[in-house]
Coordinates of C-alpha atoms (C1' of nucleotides) in Angstrom, one line a residue:
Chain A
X1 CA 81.7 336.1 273.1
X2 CA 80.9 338.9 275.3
X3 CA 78.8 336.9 277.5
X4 CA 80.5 336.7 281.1
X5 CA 79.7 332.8 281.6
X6 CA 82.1 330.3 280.0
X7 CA 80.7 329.8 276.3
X8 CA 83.1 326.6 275.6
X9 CA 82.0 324.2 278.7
X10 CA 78.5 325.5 278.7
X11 CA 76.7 326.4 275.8
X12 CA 73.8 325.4 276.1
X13 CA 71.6 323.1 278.4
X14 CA 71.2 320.3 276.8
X15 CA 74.1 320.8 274.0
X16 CA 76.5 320.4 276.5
X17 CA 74.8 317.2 277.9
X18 CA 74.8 315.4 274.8
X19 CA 78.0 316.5 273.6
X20 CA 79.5 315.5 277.0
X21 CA 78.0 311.8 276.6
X22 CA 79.4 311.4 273.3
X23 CA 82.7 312.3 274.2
X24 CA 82.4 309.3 276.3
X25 CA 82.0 306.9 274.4
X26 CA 84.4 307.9 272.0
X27 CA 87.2 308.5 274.9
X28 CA 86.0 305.4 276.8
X29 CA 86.1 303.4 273.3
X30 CA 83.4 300.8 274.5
X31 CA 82.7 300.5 270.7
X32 CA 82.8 298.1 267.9
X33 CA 86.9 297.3 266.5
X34 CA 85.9 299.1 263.7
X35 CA 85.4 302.4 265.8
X36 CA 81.9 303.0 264.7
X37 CA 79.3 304.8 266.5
X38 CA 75.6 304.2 267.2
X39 CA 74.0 306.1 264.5
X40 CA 72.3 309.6 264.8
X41 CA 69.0 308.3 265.4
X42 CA 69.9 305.7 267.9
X43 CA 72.1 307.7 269.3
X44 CA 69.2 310.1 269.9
X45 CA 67.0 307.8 271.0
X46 CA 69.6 306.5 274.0
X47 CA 70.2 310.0 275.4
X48 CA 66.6 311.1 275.0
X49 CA 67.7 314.3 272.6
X50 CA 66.6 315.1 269.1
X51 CA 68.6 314.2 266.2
X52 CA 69.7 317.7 265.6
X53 CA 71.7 318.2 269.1
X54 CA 73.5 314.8 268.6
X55 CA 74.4 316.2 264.9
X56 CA 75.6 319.8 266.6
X57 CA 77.8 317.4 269.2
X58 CA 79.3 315.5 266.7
X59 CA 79.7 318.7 264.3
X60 CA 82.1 319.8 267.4
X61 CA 83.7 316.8 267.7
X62 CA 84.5 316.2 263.9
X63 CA 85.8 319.6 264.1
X64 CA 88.1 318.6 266.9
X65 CA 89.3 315.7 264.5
X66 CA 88.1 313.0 267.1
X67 CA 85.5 311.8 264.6
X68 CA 84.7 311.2 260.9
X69 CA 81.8 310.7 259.1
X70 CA 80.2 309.4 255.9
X71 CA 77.1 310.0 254.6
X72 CA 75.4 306.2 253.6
X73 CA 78.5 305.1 255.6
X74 CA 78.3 305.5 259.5
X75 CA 80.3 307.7 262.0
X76 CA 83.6 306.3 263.2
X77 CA 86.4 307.4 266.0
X78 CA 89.7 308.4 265.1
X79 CA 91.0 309.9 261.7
X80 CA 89.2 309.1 257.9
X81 CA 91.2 305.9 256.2
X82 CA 94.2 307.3 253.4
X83 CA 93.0 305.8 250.2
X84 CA 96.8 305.5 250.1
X85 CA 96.2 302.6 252.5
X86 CA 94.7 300.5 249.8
X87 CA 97.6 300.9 247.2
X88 CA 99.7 300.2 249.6
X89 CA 98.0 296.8 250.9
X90 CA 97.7 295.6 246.9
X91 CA 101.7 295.8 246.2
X92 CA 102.9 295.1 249.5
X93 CA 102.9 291.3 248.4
X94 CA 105.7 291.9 246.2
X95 CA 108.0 294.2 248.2
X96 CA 110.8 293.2 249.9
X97 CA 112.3 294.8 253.4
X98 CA 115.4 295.7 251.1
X99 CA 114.0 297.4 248.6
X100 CA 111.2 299.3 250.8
X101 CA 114.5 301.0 252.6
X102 CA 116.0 301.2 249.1
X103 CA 112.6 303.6 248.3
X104 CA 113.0 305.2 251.6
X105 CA 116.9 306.1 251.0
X106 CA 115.8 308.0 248.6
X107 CA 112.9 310.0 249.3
X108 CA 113.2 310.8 253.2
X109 CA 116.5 312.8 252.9
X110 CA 114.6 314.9 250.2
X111 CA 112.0 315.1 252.6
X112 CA 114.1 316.1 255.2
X113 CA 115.2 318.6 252.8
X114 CA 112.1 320.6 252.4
X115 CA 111.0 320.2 255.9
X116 CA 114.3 322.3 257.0
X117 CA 113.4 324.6 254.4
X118 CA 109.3 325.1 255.2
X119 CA 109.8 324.2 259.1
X120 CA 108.4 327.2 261.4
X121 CA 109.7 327.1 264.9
X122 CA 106.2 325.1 266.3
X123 CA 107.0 322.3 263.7
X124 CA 110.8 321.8 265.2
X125 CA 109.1 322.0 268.5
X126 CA 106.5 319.6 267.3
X127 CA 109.3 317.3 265.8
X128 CA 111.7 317.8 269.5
X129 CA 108.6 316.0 271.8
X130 CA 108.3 313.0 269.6
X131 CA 112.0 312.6 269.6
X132 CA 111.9 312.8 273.4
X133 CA 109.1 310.4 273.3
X134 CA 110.7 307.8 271.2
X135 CA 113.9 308.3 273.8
X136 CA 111.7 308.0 276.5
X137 CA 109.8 304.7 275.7
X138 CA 109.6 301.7 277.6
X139 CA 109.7 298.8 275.2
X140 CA 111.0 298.6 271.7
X141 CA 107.8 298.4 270.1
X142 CA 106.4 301.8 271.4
X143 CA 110.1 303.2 270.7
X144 CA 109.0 301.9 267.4
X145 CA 105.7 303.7 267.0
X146 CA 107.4 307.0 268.2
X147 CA 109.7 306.6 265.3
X148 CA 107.3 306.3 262.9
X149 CA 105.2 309.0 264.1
X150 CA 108.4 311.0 263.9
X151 CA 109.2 310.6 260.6
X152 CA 106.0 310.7 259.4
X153 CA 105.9 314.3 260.6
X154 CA 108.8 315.5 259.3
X155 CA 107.3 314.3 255.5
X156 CA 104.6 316.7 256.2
X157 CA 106.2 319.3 257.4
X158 CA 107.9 319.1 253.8
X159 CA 104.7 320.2 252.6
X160 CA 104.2 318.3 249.3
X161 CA 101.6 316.0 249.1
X162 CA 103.0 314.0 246.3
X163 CA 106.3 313.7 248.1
X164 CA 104.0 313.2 251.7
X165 CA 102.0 310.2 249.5
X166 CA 104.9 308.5 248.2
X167 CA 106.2 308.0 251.8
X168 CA 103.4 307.1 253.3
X169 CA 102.8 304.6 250.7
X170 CA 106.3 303.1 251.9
X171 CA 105.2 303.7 255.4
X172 CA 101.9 301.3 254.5
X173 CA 104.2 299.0 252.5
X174 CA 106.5 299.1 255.6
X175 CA 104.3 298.4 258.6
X176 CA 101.7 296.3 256.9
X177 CA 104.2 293.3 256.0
X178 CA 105.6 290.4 258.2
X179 CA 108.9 292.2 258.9
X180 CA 107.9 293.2 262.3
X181 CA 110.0 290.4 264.3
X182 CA 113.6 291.4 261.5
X183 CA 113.2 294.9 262.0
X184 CA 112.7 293.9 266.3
X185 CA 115.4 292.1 266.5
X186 CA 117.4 294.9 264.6
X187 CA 116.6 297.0 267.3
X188 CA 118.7 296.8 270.9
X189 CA 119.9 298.8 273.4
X190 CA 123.0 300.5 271.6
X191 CA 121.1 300.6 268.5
X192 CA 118.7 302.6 270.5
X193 CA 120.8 305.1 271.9
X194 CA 122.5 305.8 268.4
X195 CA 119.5 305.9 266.8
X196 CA 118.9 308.7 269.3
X197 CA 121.7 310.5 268.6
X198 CA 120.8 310.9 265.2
X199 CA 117.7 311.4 265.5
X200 CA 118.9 314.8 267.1
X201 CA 121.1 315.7 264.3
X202 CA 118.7 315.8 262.0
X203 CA 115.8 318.1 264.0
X204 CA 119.1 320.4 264.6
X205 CA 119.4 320.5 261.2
X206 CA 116.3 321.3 260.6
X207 CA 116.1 323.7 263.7
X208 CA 118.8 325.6 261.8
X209 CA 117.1 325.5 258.7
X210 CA 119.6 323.7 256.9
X211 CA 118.3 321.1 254.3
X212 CA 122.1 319.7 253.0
X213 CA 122.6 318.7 256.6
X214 CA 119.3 317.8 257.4
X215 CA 119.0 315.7 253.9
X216 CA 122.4 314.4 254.7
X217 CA 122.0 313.2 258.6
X218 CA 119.0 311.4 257.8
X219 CA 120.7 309.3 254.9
X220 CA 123.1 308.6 257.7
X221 CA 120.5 307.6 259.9
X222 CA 118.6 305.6 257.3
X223 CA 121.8 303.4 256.4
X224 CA 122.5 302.6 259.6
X225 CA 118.9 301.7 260.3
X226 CA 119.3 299.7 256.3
X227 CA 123.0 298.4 257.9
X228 CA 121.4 296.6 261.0
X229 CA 118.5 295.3 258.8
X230 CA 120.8 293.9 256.7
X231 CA 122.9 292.6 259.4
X232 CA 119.5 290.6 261.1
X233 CA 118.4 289.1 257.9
X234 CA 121.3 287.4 257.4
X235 CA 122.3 286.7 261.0
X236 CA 119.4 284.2 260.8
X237 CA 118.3 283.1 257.2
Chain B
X1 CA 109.5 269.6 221.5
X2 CA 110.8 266.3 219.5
X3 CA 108.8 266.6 216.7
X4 CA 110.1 267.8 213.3
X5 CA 106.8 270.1 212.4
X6 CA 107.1 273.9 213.6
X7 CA 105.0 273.3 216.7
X8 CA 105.0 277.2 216.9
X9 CA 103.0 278.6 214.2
X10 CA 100.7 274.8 213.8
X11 CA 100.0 273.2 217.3
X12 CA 96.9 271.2 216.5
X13 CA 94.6 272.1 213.5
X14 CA 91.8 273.9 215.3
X15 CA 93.9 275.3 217.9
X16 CA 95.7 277.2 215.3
X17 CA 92.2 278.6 213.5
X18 CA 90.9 280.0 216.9
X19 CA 94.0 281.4 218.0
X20 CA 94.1 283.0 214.2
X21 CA 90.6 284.2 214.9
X22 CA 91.0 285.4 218.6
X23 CA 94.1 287.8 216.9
X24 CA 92.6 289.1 214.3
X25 CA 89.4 290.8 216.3
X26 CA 92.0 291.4 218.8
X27 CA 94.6 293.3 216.6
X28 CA 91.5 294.7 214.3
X29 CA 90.3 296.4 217.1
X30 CA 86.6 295.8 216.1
X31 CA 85.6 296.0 220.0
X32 CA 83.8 298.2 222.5
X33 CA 85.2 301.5 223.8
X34 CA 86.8 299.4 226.9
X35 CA 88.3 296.9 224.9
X36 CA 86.2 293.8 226.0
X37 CA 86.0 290.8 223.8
X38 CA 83.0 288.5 223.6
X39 CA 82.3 286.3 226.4
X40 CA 84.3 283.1 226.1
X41 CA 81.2 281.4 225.6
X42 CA 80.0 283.8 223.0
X43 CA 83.3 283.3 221.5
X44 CA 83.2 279.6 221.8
X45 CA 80.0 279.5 219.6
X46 CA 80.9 282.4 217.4
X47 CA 84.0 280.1 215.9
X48 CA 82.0 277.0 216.7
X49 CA 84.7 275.5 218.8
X50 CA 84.8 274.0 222.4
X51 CA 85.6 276.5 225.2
X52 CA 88.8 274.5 226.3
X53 CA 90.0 275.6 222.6
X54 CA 88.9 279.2 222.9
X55 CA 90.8 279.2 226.4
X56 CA 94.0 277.6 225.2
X57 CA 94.1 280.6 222.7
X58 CA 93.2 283.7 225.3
X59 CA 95.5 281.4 227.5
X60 CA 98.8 282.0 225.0
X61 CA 96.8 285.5 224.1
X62 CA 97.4 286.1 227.6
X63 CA 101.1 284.9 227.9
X64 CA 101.7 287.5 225.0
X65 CA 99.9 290.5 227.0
X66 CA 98.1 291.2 224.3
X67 CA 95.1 290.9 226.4
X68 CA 93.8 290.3 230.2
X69 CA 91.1 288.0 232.2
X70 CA 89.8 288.8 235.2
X71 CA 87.4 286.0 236.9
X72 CA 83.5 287.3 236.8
X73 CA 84.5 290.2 234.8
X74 CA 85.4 289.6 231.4
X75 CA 88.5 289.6 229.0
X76 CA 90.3 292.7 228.1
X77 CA 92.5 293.9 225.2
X78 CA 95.7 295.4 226.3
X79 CA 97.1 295.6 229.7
X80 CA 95.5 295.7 233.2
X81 CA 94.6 298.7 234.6
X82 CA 97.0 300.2 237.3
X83 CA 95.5 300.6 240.2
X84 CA 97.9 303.7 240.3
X85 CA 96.3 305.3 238.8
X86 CA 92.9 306.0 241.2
X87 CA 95.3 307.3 243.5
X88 CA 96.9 309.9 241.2
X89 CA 93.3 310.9 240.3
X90 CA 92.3 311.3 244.0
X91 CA 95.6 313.9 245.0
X92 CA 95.9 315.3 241.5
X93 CA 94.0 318.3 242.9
X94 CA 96.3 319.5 245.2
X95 CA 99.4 319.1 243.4
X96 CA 101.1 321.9 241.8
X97 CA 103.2 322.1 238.8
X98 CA 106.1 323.0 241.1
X99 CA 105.9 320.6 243.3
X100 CA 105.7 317.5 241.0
X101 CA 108.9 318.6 239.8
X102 CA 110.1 318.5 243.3
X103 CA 108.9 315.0 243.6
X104 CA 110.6 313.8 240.4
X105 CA 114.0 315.6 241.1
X106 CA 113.4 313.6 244.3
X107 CA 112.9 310.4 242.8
X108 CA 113.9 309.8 239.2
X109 CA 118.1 310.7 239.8
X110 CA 117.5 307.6 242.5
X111 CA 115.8 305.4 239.4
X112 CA 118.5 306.3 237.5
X113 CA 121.3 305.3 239.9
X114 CA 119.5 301.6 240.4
X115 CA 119.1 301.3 236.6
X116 CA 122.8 301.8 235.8
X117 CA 123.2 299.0 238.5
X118 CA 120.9 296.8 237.2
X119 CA 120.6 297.4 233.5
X120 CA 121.0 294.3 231.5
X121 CA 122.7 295.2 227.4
X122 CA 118.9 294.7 226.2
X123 CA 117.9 297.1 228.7
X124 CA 120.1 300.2 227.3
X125 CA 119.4 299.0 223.6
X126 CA 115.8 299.7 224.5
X127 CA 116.3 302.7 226.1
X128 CA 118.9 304.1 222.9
X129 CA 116.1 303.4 221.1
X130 CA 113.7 305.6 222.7
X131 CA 116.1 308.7 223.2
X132 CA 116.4 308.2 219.3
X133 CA 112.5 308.2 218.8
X134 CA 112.5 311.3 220.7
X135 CA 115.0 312.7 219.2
X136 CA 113.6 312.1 215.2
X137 CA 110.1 313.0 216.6
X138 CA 108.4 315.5 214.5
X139 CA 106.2 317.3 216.6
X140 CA 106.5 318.7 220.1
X141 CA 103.9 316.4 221.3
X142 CA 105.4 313.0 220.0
X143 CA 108.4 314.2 221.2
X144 CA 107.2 314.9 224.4
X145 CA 105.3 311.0 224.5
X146 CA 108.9 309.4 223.8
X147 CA 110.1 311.3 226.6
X148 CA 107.8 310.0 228.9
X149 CA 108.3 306.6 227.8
X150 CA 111.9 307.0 228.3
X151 CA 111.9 308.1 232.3
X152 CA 109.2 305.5 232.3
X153 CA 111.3 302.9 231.0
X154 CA 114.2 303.7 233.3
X155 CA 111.9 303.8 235.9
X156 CA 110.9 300.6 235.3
X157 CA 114.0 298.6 235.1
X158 CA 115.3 300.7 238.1
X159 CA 113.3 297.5 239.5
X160 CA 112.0 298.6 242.8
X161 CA 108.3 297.8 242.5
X162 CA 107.4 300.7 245.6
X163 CA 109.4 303.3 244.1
X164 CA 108.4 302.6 240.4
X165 CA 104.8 303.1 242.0
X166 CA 105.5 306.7 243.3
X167 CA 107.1 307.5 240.0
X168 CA 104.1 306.5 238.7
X169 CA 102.1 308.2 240.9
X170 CA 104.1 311.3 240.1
X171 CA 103.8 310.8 236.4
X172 CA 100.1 309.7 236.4
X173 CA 99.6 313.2 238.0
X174 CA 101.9 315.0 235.8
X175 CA 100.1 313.7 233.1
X176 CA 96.2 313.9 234.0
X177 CA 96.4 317.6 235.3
X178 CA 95.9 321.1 232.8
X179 CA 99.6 322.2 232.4
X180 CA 100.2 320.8 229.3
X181 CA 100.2 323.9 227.6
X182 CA 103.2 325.4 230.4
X183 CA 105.1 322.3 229.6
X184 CA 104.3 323.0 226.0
X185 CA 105.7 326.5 225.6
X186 CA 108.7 325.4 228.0
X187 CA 109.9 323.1 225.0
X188 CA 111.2 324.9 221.7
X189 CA 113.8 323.5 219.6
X190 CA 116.7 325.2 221.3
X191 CA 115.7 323.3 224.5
X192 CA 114.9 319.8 222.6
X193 CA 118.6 319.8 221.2
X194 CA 119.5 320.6 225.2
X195 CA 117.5 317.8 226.2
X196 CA 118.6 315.0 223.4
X197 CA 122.3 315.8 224.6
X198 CA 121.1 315.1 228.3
X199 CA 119.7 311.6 227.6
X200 CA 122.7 311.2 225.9
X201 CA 124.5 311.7 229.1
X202 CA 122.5 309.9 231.1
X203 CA 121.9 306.8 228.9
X204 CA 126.0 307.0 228.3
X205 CA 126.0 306.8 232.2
X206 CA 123.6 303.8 232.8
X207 CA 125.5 302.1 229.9
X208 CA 128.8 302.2 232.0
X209 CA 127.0 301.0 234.9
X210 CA 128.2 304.2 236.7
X211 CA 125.1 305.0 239.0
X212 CA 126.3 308.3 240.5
X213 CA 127.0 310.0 237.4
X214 CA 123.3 308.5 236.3
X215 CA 122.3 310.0 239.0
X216 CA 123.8 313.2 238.5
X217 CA 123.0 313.4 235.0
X218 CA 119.7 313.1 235.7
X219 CA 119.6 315.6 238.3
X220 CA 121.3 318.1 235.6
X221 CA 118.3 317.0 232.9
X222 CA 115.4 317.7 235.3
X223 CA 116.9 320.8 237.1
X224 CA 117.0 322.0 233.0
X225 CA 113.5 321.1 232.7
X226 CA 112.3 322.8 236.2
X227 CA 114.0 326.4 234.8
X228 CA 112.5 326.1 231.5
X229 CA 109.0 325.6 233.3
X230 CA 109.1 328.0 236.0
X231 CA 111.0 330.9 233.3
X232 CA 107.4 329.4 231.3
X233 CA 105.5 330.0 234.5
X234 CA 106.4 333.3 235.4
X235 CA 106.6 334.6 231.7
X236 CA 102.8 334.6 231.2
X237 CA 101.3 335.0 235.1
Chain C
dG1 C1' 66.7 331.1 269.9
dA2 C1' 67.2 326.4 271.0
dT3 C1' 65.0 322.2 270.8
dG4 C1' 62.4 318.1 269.0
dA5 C1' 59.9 315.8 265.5
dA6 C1' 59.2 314.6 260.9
dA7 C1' 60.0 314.2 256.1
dC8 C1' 63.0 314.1 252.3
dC9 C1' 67.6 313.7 249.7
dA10 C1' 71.9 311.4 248.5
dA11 C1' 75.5 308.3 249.3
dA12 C1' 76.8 303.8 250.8
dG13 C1' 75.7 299.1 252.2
dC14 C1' 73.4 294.7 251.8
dA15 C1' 71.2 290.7 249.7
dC16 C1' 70.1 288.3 245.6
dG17 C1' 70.3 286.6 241.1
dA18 C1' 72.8 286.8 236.7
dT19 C1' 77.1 286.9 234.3
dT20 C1' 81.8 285.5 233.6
dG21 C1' 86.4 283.5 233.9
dG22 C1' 88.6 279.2 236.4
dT23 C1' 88.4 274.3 237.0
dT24 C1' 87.2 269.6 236.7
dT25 C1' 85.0 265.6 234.6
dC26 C1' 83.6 262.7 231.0
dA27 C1' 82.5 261.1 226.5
dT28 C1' 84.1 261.4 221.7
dC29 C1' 87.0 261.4 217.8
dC30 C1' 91.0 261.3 215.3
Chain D
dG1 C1' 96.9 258.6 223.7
dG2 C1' 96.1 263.2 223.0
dA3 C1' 93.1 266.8 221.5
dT4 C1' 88.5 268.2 221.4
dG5 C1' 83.7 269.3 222.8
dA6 C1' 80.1 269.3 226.2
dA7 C1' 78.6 269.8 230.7
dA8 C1' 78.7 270.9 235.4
dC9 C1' 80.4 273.3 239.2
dC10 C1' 83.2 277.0 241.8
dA11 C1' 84.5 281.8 242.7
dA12 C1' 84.7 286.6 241.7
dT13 C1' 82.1 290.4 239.8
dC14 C1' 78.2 293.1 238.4
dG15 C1' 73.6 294.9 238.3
dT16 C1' 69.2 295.6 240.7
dG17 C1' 66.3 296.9 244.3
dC18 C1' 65.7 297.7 249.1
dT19 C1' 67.6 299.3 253.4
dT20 C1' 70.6 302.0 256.2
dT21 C1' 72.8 306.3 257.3
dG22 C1' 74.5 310.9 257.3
dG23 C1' 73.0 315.6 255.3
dT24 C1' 69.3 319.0 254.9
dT25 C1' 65.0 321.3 255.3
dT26 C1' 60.7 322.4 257.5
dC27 C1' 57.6 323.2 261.1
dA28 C1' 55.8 323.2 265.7
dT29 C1' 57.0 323.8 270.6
dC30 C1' 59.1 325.6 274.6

DNA sequence: GATGAAACCAAAGCACGATTGGTTTCATCC
DNA sequence: GGATGAAACCAATCGTGCTTTGGTTTCATC
């Protein structure tokens, strides 16, 4: 710390080189569909380093949550798999697009709830770029994922990981199934734009650390979103 | 279906004596800790039958749900495990008293609306029945199992397969973790009287097929049971 | 003090055979 | 003809032993 050179690009010699490399091949993702990495020893073996400086690079990058490992397992880029996942994928067969909004009606405005409650002003920041991103996408499915992502942040903001389970059980339920093309085709233009505008209602709400109005906007948002489901379903049976 | 013999209780002559025999080691319990029966060969040359007969009798044993099969595992008394639970087990951990009360105030007023729409007469017979068996139970404890079966029972006929999960996620938690002793002292007589005339209200509710005031009634019952805990909390830090 | 090499531990995977429910077929017996 | 019993086969699961892989320690080297 009180060196003068720059301890974080540096380190040392060869830590840096190794830790650089790895970084590539994560970043690059030239790897398996899986995500999994070479193992340590290989690993080691291709960059001409010893087992331990691989293990202090991918310390770092595990730390930076680009990584996760398992011991017996492997090492794998990106975030560790939910176990919620699973539970998810074994009732999803019998769960219909109605009554997965039905479950959402009524635990997101609860969610919203808590998160105007717990928000700290990083949060609603946090919660403003994602709705500018979702605004700002091209195409209606990356509109989509910014949505999600969205959402998904306000149920942790809430800060209760029963509540933050639940959902993203639904979540699971929600993106897993064959309802992509209903809920595309439930999403145009206008749709868009009003989505939009409520989207902003409710981080307002929650900006002003209001859960009634937050808990209440995003029920309006949700039926409307439940409305033009509703609406495509039956358009074409 | 034609015939004038009860096909019921006689179907053939030997189907009836291993179905007889399948019930009673069933019923008597006279089986390992994890309720497995014999293997259906085992069985099969226990009775000295034909395995099609021994199957035609797990096979209405089955129908029953008095027991379940599971291919390359074996036969079970009772019901199926709920994969639920595992999940429960996993977050149980982090979950507070607190906030599993959140959660439920979340989601069981939302139950309770979709069971007054959906609640056949059978339905609210059943669950009178259970908010009488909590009522005559003698101790705290029983009382506080009929309880659960009663939420549980709305819960179920609520009939939303993902939210009945969370719920049971919630309750599975609720149940598994150490604050049954805060629950305990949070339940004296005074406050089981209090509770009996809220199921009242709520069952009354469901039985009109009014889901709001279900709702709301609910809402009332848990936000009674959330005090009583956190006056239970706080009393003895 | 950082590195590299080696050895060991523990968790997970993998391959293989055995077990078990699920299914079909066929001969037999009322 | 329908129920039964026997046999064979399929598919899912489990148990076992071996291998792989991350986690850890030790020691020699630079």
């Amino acid at each position: 710390m009180l060196k003068d050179r720059p301890k974080d690009t540096q380190e040392t010699p060869e830590a840096e080189r190794v830790l650089d490399a790895v970084r590539q091949i994560v970043s690059e993702g030239r790897l398996p569909s899986d995500g999994r990495l070479p193992t340590e020893r290989n690993l080691a073996a291709e960059l001409g380093a010893g087992r331990a400086s691989v293990r202090r690079a991918l310390d770092r990058l595990e730390a930076e949550g680009l990584i996760w490992r398992r011991q017996g397992k492997g090492t794998f880029a990106g975030q560790p798999p939910d176990p919620t996942e699973e539970l998810a994928a074994q009732i999803a067969s019998d769960v219909d697009p109605l009554s997965a909004m039905e479950a959402r009606l009524c635990i997101e405005p609860a969610l919203a709830d808590l998160c105007a409650r717990r928000a700290t002003g990083e949060d609603v920041a946090r919660l403003r770029k994602l709705a500018e991103r979702t605004h700002d996408a091209d195409d209606s499915d990356s509109a989509e994922l910014w949505d999600g992502a969205l959402h998904r942040a306000i149920a942790r903001i809430a800060g209760n990981r029963l509540m933050l389970t639940a959902f993203t059980l639904i979540d699971e339920v929600r993106m897993g199934e064959d309802w992509q093309e209903k809920r595309h085709r439930a999403r145009t233009p206008q749709t868009r734009a009003f989505y939009d505008a409520q989207h902003q209602k409710i981080i307002d709400a929650i900006d002003a650390r209001d859960g009634t109005s937050a808990a209440s906007a995003m029920r309006e948002h949700l039926e409307t979103l439940f409305d033009n489901l509703r609406k495509s379903i039956e358009s074409r049976t």
